[in-house]
Coordinates of C-alpha atoms in Angstrom, one line a residue:
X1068 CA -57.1 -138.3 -69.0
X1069 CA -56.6 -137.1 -65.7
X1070 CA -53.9 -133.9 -65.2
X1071 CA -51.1 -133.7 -62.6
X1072 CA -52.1 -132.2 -59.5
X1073 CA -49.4 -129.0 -57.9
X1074 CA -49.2 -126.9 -55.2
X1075 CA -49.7 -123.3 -55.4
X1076 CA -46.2 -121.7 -54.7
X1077 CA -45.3 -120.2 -51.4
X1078 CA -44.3 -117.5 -53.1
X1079 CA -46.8 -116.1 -54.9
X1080 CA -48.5 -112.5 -54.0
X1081 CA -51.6 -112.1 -54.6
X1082 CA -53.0 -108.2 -53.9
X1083 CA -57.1 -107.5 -53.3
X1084 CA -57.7 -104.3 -55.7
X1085 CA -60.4 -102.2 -56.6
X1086 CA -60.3 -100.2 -59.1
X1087 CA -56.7 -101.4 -59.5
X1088 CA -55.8 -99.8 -56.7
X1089 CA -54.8 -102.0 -53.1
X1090 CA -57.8 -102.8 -51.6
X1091 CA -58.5 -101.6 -47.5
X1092 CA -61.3 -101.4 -45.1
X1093 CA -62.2 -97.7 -46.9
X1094 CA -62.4 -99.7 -50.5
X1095 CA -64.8 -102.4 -49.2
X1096 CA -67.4 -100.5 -47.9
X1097 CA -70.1 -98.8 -50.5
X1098 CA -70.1 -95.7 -48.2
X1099 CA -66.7 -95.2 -48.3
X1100 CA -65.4 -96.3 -51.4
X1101 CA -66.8 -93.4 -53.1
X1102 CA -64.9 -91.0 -51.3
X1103 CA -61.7 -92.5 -51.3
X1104 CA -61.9 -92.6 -55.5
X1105 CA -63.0 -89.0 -55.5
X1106 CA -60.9 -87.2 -53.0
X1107 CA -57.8 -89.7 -53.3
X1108 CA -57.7 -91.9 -56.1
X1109 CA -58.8 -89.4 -58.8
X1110 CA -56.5 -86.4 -57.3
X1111 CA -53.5 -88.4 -57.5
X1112 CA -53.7 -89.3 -60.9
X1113 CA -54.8 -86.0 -62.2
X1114 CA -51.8 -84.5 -60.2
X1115 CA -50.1 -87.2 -62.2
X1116 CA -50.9 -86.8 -65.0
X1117 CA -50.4 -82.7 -65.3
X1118 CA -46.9 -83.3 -64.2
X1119 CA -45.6 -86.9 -63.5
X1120 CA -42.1 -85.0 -63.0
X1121 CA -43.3 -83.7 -59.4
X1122 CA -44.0 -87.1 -58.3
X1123 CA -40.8 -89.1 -59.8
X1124 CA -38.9 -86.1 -57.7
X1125 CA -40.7 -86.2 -54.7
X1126 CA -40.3 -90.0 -54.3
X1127 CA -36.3 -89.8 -54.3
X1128 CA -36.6 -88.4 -50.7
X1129 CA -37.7 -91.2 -48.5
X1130 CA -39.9 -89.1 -46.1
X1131 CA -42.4 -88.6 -48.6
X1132 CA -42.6 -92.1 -49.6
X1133 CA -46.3 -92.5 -47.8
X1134 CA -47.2 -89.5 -49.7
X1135 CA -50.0 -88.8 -52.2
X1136 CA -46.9 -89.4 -55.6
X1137 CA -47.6 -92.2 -57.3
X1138 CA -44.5 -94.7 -58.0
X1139 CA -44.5 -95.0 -62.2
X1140 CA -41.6 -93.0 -64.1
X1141 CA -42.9 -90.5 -66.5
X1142 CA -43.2 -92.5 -69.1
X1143 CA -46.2 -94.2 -67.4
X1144 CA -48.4 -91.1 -68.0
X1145 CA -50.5 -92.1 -70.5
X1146 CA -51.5 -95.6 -68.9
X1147 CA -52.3 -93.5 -65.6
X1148 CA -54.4 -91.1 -67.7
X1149 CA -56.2 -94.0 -69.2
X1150 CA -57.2 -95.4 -66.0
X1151 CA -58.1 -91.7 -64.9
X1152 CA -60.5 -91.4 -68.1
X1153 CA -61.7 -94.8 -67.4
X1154 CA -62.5 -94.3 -63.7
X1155 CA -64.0 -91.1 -64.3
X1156 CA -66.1 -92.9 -66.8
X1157 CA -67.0 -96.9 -65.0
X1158 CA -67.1 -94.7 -61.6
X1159 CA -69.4 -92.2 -62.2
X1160 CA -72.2 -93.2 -59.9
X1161 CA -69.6 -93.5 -57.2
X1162 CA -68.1 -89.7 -58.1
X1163 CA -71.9 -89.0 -57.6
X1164 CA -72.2 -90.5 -54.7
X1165 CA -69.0 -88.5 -53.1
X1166 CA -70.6 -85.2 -54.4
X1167 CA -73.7 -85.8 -52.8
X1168 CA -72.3 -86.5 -49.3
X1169 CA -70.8 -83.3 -49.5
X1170 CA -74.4 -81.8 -50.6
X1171 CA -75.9 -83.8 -47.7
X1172 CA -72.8 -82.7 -45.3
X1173 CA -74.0 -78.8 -46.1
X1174 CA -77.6 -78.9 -46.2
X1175 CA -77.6 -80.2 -42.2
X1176 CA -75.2 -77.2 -41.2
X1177 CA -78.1 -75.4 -42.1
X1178 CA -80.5 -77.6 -39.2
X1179 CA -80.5 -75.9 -36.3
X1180 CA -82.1 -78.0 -34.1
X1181 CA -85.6 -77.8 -35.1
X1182 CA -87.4 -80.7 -36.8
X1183 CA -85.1 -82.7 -39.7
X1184 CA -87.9 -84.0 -41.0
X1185 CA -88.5 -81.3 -44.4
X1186 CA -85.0 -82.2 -44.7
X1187 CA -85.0 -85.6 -46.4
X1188 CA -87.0 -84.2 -49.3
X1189 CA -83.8 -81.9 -49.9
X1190 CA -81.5 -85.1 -49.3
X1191 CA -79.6 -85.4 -53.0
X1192 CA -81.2 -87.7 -55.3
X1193 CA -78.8 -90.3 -55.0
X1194 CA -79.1 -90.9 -50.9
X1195 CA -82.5 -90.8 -50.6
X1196 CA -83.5 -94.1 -49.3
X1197 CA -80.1 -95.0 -47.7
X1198 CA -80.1 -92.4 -44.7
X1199 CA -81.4 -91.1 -41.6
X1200 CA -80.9 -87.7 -40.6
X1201 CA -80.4 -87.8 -36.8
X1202 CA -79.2 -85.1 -34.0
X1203 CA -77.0 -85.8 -31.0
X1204 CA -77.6 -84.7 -27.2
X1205 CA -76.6 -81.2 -28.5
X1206 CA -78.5 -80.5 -31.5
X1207 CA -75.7 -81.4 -34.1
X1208 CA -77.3 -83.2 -36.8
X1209 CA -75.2 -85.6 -39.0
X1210 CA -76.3 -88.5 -41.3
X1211 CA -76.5 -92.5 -40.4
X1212 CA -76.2 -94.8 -43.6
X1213 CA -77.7 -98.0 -43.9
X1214 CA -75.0 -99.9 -45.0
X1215 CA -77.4 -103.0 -45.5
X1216 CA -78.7 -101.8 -48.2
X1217 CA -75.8 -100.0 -49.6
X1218 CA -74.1 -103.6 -50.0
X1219 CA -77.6 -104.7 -51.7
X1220 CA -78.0 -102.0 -54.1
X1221 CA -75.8 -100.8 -57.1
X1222 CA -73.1 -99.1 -55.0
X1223 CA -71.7 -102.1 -53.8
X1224 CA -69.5 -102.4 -57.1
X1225 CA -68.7 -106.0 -56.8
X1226 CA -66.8 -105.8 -60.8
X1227 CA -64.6 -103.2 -59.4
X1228 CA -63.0 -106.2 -57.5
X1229 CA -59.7 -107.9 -58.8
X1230 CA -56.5 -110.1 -57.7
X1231 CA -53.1 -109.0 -59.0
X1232 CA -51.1 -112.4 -58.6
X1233 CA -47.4 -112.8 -59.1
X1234 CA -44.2 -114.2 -57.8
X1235 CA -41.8 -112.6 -55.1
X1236 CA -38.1 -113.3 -54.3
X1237 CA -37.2 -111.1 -51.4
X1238 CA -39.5 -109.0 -49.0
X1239 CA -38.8 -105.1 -50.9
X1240 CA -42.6 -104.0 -52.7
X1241 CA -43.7 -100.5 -53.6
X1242 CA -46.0 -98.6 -51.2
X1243 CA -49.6 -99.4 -52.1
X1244 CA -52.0 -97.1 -51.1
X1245 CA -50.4 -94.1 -53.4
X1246 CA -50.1 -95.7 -57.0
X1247 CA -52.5 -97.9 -58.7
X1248 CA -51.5 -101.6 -60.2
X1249 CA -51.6 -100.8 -64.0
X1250 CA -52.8 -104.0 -66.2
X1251 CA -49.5 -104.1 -68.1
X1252 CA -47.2 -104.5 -65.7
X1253 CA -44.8 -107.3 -66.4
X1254 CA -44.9 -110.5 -64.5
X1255 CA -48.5 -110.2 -63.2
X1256 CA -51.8 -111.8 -63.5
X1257 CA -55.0 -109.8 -63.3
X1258 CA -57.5 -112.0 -61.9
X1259 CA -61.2 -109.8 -62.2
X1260 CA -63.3 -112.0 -59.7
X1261 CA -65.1 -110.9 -56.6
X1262 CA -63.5 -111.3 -53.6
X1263 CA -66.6 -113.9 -52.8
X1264 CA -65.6 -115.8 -55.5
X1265 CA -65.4 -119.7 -54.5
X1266 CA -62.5 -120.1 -57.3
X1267 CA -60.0 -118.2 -54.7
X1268 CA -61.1 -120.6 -51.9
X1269 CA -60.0 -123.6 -54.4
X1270 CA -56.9 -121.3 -55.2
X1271 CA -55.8 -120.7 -52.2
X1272 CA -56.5 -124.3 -50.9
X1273 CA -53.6 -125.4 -53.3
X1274 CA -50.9 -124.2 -51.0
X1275 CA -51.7 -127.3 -48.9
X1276 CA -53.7 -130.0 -50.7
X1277 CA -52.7 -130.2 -54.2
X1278 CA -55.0 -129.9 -57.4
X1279 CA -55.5 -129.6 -61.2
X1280 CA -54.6 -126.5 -62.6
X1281 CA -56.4 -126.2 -65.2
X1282 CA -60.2 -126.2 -63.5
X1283 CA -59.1 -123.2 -61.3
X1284 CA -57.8 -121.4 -63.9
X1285 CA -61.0 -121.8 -66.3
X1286 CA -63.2 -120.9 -63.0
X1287 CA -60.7 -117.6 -62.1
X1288 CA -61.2 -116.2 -66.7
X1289 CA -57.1 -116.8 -67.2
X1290 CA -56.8 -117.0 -70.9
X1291 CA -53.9 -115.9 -73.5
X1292 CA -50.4 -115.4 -72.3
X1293 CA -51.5 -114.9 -68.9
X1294 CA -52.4 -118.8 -68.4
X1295 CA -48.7 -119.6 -69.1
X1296 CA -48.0 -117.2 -66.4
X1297 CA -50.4 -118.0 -64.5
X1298 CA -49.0 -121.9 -64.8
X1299 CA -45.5 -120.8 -63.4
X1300 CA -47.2 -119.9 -60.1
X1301 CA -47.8 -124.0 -59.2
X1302 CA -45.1 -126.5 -58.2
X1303 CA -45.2 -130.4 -57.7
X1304 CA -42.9 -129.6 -54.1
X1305 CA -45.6 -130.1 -51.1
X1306 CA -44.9 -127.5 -48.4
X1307 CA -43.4 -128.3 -45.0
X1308 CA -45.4 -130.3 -43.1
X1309 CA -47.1 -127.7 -40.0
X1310 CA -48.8 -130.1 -37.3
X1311 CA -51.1 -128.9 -34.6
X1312 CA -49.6 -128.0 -31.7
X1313 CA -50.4 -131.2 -29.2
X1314 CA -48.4 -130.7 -26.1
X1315 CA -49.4 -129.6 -22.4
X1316 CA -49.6 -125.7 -21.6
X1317 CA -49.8 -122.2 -24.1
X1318 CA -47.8 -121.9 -27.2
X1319 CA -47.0 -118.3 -28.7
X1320 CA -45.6 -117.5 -31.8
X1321 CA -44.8 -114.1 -33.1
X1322 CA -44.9 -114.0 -36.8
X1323 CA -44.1 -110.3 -37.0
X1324 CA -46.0 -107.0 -36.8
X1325 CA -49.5 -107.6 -34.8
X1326 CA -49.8 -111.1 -35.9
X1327 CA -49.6 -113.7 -32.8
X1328 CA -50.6 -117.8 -33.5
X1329 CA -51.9 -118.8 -29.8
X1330 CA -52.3 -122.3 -29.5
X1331 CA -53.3 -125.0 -27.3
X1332 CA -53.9 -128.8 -27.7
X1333 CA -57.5 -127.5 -28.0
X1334 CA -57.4 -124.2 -30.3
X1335 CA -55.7 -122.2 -32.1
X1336 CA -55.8 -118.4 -32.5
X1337 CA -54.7 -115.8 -34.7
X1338 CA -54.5 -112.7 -34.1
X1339 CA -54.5 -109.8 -36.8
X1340 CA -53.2 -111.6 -39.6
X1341 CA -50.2 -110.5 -41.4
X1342 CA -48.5 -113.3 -42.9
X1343 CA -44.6 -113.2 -44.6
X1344 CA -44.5 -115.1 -48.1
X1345 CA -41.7 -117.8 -48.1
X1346 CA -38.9 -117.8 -50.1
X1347 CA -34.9 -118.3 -49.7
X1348 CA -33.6 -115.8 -47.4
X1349 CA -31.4 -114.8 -44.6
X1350 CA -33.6 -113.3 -42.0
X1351 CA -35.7 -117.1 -40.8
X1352 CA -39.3 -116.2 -39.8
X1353 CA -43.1 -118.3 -40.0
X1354 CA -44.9 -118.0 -42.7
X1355 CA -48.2 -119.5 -44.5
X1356 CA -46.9 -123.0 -44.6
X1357 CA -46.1 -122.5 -40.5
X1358 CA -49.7 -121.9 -39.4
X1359 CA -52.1 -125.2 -38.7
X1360 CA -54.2 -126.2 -41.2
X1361 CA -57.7 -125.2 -39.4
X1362 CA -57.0 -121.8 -37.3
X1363 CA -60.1 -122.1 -35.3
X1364 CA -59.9 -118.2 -34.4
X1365 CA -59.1 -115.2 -36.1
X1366 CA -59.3 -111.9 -34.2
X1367 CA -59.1 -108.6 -35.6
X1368 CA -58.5 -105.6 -33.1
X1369 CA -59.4 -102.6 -35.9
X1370 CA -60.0 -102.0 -39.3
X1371 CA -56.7 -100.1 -40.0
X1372 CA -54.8 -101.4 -42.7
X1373 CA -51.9 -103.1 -40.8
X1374 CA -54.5 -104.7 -39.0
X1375 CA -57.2 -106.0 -40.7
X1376 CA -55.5 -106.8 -44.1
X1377 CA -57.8 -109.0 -46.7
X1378 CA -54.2 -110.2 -48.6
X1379 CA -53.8 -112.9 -46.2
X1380 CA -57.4 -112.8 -44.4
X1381 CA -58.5 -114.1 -48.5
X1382 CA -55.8 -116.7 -48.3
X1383 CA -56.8 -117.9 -45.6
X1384 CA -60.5 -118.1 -45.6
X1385 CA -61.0 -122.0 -46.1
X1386 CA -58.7 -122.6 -43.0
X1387 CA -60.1 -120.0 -40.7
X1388 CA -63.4 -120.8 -38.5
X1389 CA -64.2 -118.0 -36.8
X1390 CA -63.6 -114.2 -38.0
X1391 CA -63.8 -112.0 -34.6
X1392 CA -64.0 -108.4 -35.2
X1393 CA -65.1 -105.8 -32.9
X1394 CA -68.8 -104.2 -33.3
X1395 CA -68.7 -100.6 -35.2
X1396 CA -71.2 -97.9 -34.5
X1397 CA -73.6 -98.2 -37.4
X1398 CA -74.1 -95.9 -40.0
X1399 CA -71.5 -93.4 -39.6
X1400 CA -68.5 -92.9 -42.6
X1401 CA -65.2 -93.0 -40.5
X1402 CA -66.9 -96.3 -38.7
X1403 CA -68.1 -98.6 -41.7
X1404 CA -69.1 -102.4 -40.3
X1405 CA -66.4 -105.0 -40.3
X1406 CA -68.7 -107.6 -39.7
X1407 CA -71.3 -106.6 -43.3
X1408 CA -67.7 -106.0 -45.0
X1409 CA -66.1 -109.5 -44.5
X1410 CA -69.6 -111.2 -44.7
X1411 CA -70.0 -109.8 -48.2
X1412 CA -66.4 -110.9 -49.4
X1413 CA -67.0 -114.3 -48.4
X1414 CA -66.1 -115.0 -45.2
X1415 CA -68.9 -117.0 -43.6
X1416 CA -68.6 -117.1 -39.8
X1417 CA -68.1 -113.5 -38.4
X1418 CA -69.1 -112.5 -34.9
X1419 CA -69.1 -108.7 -33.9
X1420 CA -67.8 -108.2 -30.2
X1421 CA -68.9 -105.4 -28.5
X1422 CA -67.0 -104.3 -25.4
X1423 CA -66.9 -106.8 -21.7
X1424 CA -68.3 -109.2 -24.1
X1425 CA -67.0 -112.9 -24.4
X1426 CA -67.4 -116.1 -26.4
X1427 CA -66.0 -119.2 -24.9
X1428 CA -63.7 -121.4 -26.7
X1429 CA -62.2 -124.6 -25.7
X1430 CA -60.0 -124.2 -22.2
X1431 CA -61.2 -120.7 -22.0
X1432 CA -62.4 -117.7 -23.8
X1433 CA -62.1 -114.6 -25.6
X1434 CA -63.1 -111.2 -24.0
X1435 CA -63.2 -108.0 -26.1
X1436 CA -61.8 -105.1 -23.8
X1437 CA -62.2 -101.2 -24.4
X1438 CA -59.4 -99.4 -26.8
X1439 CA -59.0 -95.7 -27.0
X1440 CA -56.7 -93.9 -28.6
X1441 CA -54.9 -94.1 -32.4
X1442 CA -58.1 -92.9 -33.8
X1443 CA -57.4 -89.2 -34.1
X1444 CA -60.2 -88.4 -31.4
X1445 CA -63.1 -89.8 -34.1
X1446 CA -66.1 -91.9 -33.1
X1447 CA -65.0 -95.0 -34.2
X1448 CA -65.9 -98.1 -32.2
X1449 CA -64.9 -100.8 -34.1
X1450 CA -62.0 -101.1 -31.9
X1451 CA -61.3 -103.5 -29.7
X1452 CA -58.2 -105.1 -27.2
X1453 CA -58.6 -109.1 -27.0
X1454 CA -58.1 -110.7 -23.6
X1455 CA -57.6 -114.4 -24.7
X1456 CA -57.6 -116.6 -21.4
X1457 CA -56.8 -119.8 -21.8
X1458 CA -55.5 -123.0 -19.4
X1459 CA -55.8 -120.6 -16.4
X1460 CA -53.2 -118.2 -18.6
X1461 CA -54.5 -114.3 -19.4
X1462 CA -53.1 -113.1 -22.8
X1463 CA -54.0 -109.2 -23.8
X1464 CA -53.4 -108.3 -27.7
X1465 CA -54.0 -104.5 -26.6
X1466 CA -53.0 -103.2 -30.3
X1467 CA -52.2 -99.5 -30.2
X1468 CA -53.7 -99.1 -27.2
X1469 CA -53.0 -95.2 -25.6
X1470 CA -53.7 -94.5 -22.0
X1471 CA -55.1 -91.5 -22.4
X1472 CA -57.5 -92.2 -19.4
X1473 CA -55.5 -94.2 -16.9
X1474 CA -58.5 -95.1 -14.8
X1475 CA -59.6 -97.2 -17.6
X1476 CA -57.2 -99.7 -16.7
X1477 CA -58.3 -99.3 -13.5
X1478 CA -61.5 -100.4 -14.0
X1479 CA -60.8 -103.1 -16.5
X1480 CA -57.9 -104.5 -13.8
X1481 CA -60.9 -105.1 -11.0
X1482 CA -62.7 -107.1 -13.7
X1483 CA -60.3 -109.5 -14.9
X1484 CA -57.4 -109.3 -12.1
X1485 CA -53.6 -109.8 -13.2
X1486 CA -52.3 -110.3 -17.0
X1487 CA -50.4 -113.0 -17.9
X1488 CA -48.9 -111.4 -20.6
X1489 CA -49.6 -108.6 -22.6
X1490 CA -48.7 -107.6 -26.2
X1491 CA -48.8 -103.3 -27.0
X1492 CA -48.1 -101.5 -29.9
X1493 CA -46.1 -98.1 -29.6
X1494 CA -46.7 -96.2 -32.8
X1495 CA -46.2 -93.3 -30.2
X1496 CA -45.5 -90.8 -33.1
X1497 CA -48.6 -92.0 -36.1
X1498 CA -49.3 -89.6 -38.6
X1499 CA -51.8 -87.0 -38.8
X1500 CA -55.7 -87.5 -39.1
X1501 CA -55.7 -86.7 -42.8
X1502 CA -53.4 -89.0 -43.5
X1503 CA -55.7 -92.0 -43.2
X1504 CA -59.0 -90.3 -43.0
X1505 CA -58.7 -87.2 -45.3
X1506 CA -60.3 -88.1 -48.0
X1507 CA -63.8 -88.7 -46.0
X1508 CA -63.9 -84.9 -44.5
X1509 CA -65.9 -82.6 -46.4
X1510 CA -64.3 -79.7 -45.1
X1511 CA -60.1 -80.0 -44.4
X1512 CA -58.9 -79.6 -41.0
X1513 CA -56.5 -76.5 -40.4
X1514 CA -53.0 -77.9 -40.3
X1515 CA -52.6 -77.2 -37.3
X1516 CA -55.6 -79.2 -36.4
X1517 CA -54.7 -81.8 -38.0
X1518 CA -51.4 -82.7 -36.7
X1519 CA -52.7 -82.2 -33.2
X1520 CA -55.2 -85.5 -33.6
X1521 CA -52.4 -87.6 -34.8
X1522 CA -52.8 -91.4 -35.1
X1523 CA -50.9 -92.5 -32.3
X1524 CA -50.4 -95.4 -29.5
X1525 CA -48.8 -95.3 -26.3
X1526 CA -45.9 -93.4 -25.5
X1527 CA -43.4 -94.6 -22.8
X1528 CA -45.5 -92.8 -20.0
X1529 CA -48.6 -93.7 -21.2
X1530 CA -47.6 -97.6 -21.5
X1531 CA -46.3 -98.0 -18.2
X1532 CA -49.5 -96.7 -16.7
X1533 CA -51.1 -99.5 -18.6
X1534 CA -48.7 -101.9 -17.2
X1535 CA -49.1 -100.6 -13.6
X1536 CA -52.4 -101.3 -13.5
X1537 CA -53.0 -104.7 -14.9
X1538 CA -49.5 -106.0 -13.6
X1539 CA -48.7 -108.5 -16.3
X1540 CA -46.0 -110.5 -15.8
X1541 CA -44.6 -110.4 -19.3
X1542 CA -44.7 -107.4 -21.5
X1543 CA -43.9 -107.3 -25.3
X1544 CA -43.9 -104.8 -27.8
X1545 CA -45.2 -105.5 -31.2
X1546 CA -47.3 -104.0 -33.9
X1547 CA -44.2 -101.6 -34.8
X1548 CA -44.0 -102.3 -38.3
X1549 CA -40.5 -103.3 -38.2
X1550 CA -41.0 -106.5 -40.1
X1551 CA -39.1 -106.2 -43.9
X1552 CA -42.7 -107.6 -45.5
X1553 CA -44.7 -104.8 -43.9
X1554 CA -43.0 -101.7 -45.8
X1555 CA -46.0 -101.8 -48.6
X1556 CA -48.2 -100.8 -46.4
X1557 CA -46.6 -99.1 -43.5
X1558 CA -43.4 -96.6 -44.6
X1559 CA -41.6 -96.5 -40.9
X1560 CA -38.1 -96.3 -41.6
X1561 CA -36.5 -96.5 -38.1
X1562 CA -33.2 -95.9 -36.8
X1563 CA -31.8 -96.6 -33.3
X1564 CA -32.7 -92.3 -32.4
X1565 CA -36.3 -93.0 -33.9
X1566 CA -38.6 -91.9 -30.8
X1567 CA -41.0 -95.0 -31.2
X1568 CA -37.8 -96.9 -30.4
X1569 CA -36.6 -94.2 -27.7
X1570 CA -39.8 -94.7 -25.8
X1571 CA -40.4 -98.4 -26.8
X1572 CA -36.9 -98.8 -25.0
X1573 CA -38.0 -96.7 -21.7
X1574 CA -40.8 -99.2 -21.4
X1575 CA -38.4 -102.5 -21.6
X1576 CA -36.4 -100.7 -19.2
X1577 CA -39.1 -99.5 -16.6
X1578 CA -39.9 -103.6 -16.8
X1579 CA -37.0 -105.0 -16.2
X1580 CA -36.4 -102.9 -12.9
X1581 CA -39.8 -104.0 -11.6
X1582 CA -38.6 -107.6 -12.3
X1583 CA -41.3 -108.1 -15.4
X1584 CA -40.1 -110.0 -18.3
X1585 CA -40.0 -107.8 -21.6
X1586 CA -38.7 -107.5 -25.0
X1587 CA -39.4 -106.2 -28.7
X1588 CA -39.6 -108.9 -30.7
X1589 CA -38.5 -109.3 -34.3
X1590 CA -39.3 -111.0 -37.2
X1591 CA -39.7 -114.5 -35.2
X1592 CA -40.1 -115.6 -31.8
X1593 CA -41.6 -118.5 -29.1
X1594 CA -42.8 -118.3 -25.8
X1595 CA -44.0 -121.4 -23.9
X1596 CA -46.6 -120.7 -21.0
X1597 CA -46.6 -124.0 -19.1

């Protein structure tokens, strides 16, 4: 007997962890996820668990709310020191792993420049095999990791992988990257699958084309009282119908943050996807049921976490064609490969774009163009600006682009003439280095230090230098994390004196007297380019 066939909810969340805590770019990779559990993850619960006080205090002022204070009252302690004791216990090799690249980071202060190769046989136990030793132009010698082989071997800790599913009603969650999702929390459904698993294709799939239940929930291990949960999350309502776009010209849609759907009768393009659930509410915006059914393109301009986000890059892995992400270094910590990390959690069409270099696409193409800045003066290439051209129209996502060498533009202006129009972040006040890459330095940076090399885009001044020199006729601001949805993973809290909105505003007006369309747009918005 056959079963009814639903729809997976539009509604319902469903968070990539590892190790029960939210999963980024920094959790993916085998290099990097050992550091982040030892120098983060680990140090926050311990904190924790000594004094949970400290934290429930510290997270009643909300300019510590992107601070290391996890988000449980005290009475939590005891599930947060089980996790501890477990982590300490199923992440052992990966604690070893972090202690060892501290070992390694100290034996080659000690090369001066001479030979590395006696070195490797001092290399700790646990590297050997997965890195080169290597010196730059000026005899400083730092390791390369093969990252290959790190996703082949037995760091690469694929059952450290989970889905925490549940049902929203309004856009308010807790800030992820500080607190970990405890099993017991009420209303959720632990799914521990890889992130490759084919069952969260067939999942996922359901929020179009509806399917048995049951079969989904047998591949995905729901038993017990979580299946009846987990059977609250499907409806027999279909979704709103979302046709391809089939009329002459450009359509482009904001759907908040960095997230633009570019669209032709030809292709469609996303860009950095960060998709709003849908539920009842005041504030109208797009949403999953709002984007095509096939989104031939997805482009992702960095790996930062309000950026390249696997929440909805998972959910939408059936419906996407190409993932476009620019080309990393190789080898080095702060720099992991985007292209090895989504090609091991299942997304099967990735291309790597190094800088001047284009694919074409139907009506046009897509050219990956240099972006400095927001990086805290690290060597991270896996960076990119797209210049998406399309029915004679020039489109430049430039992220958080900062001019700190005008002349760039200069150069790239002579290359690809005029912009059409041209989207820019202006984070113009990001947080300090440690903030995001703390816990892979083996040595702190002095405060002061470390709030120099902030993580920051353009300010006014530095955004109208862009504009002057590759003259686009339309200018918006986005990527501000403004957006109600985005406060999980970016804790902004603007207000009208906030100076990312002081300078974001000297732009608009610096525009407008030069006769080039601008705005800031919120939430939701359309532009036609005929």
């Amino acid at each position: 007997m056959s079963q009814p066939v639903r729809y997976l909810k539009q509604n319902v969340v469903a968070e990539p962890l590892y190790n029960q805590w939210y999963a980024w770019w920094f959790l993916i990779s085998p290099a990097t996820a050992p550091l982040f559990v030892a120098n983060h993850h680990v140090k926050i619960m311990e904190s924790f668990v000594a004094n949970p006080a400290i934290h429930v205090a510290a997270l009643k002022s909300p300019a510590l709310m992107g601070g290391p204070y996890i988000n449980y009252g005290v009475e939590r302690a005891r599930d947060i020191q089980e996790l501890l004791q477990r982590t300490l216990r199923e992440q052992a090799s990966s604690l070893r792993f972090a202690q060892a690249v501290a070992e390694l980071d100290k034996l080659l202060l000690t090369a001066n420049g001479f030979s590395l190769e006696e070195l490797y046989k001092k290399v700790p136990d646990i590297l050997q095999g997965y890195v080169e030793l290597t010196y730059d132009l000026n005899n400083r010698a730092s390791p390369r990791f093969f990252e290959s082989l790190l996703y082949r071997g037995p760091h690469y800790k694929e059952p450290s992988q989970s889905l925490a599913m549940r049902l929203i009603h309004k856009d308010a969650r807790p800030y992820v990257f500080s607190t970990p999702r405890l099993d017991t929390e009420d209303g959720s459904v632990h799914v521990h699958v890889p992130y490759r698993h084919e069952a969260i294709d067939r999942l996922f799939a359901m929020r179009r084309t509806p399917g048995e239940v049951e079969p989904v929930r047998e591949a995905l291990g729901i038993q017990g009282k979580d299946a009846e949960l987990f059977s609250t999350f499907f409806t027999e309502e279909a979704p709103r119908p979302a046709p391809r776009y089939d009329s002459p010209g450009v359509r482009i849609r904001y759907f908040g943050h960095a997230c633009v759907l570019i669209e032709t009768r030809e292709v469609s393009i996303l860009t950095d996807p960060v998709i709003s659930y849908d539920f009842p509410t005041d504030l109208p915006r797009y949403t999953y049921a709002d984007l095509p059914e096939h989104i031939d393109y997805a482009l992702i301009t960095h790996g930062h976490a309000d950026h390249l986000m696997f929440e909805p890059l998972l959910q939408l892995r059936t419906r996407i064609g190409t993932l476009v992400v620019p080309a990393s270094s190789g080898g080095g910590l702060a720099d992991p490969s985007l292209k090895l990390m989504l090609q091991h959690t299942g997304f099967r069409r990735v291309v790597a774009l190094s800088e001047m270099e284009s694919i074409e696409v139907p009506g046009g193409s897509i050219t990956g163009l240099p972006f400095i800045g927001e990086h805290g003066d690290l060597n991270i290439q896996a960076k990119m600006a797209h210049l998406v051209q399309l029915e004679g129209k020039s489109l430049l996502m430039a992220a958080d682009s900062n001019a700190l060498e005008p002349r760039l533009y200069d150069h790239i202006h002579a290359l690809v003439g005029d912009i059409d129009v041209m989207f820019l972040g202006m984070e113009s006040e990001g947080g300090p280095l440690s903030w995001m890459y703390g816990p892979l330095l083996t040595t702190p940076l002095p405060r002061k230090m470390d709030q120099s090399r902030r993580l920051n885009g353009s300010n006014a001044e530095r955004a109208i230098e862009i504009v002057r020199r590759l003259k686009p006729g339309q200018v918006y601001i986005y990527a501000m994390g403004r957006e109600p949805w985005m406060g999980h993973v970016m804790v902004m809290g603007y207000h009208e004196n906030s100076p990312q909105l002081v300078e974001s505003r000297k732009l608009l007006d610096y525009c407008r007297a030069h006769g080039i369309t601008a705005g800031l747009p919120y939430v939701q918005s359309e532009l036609h380019l005929p």
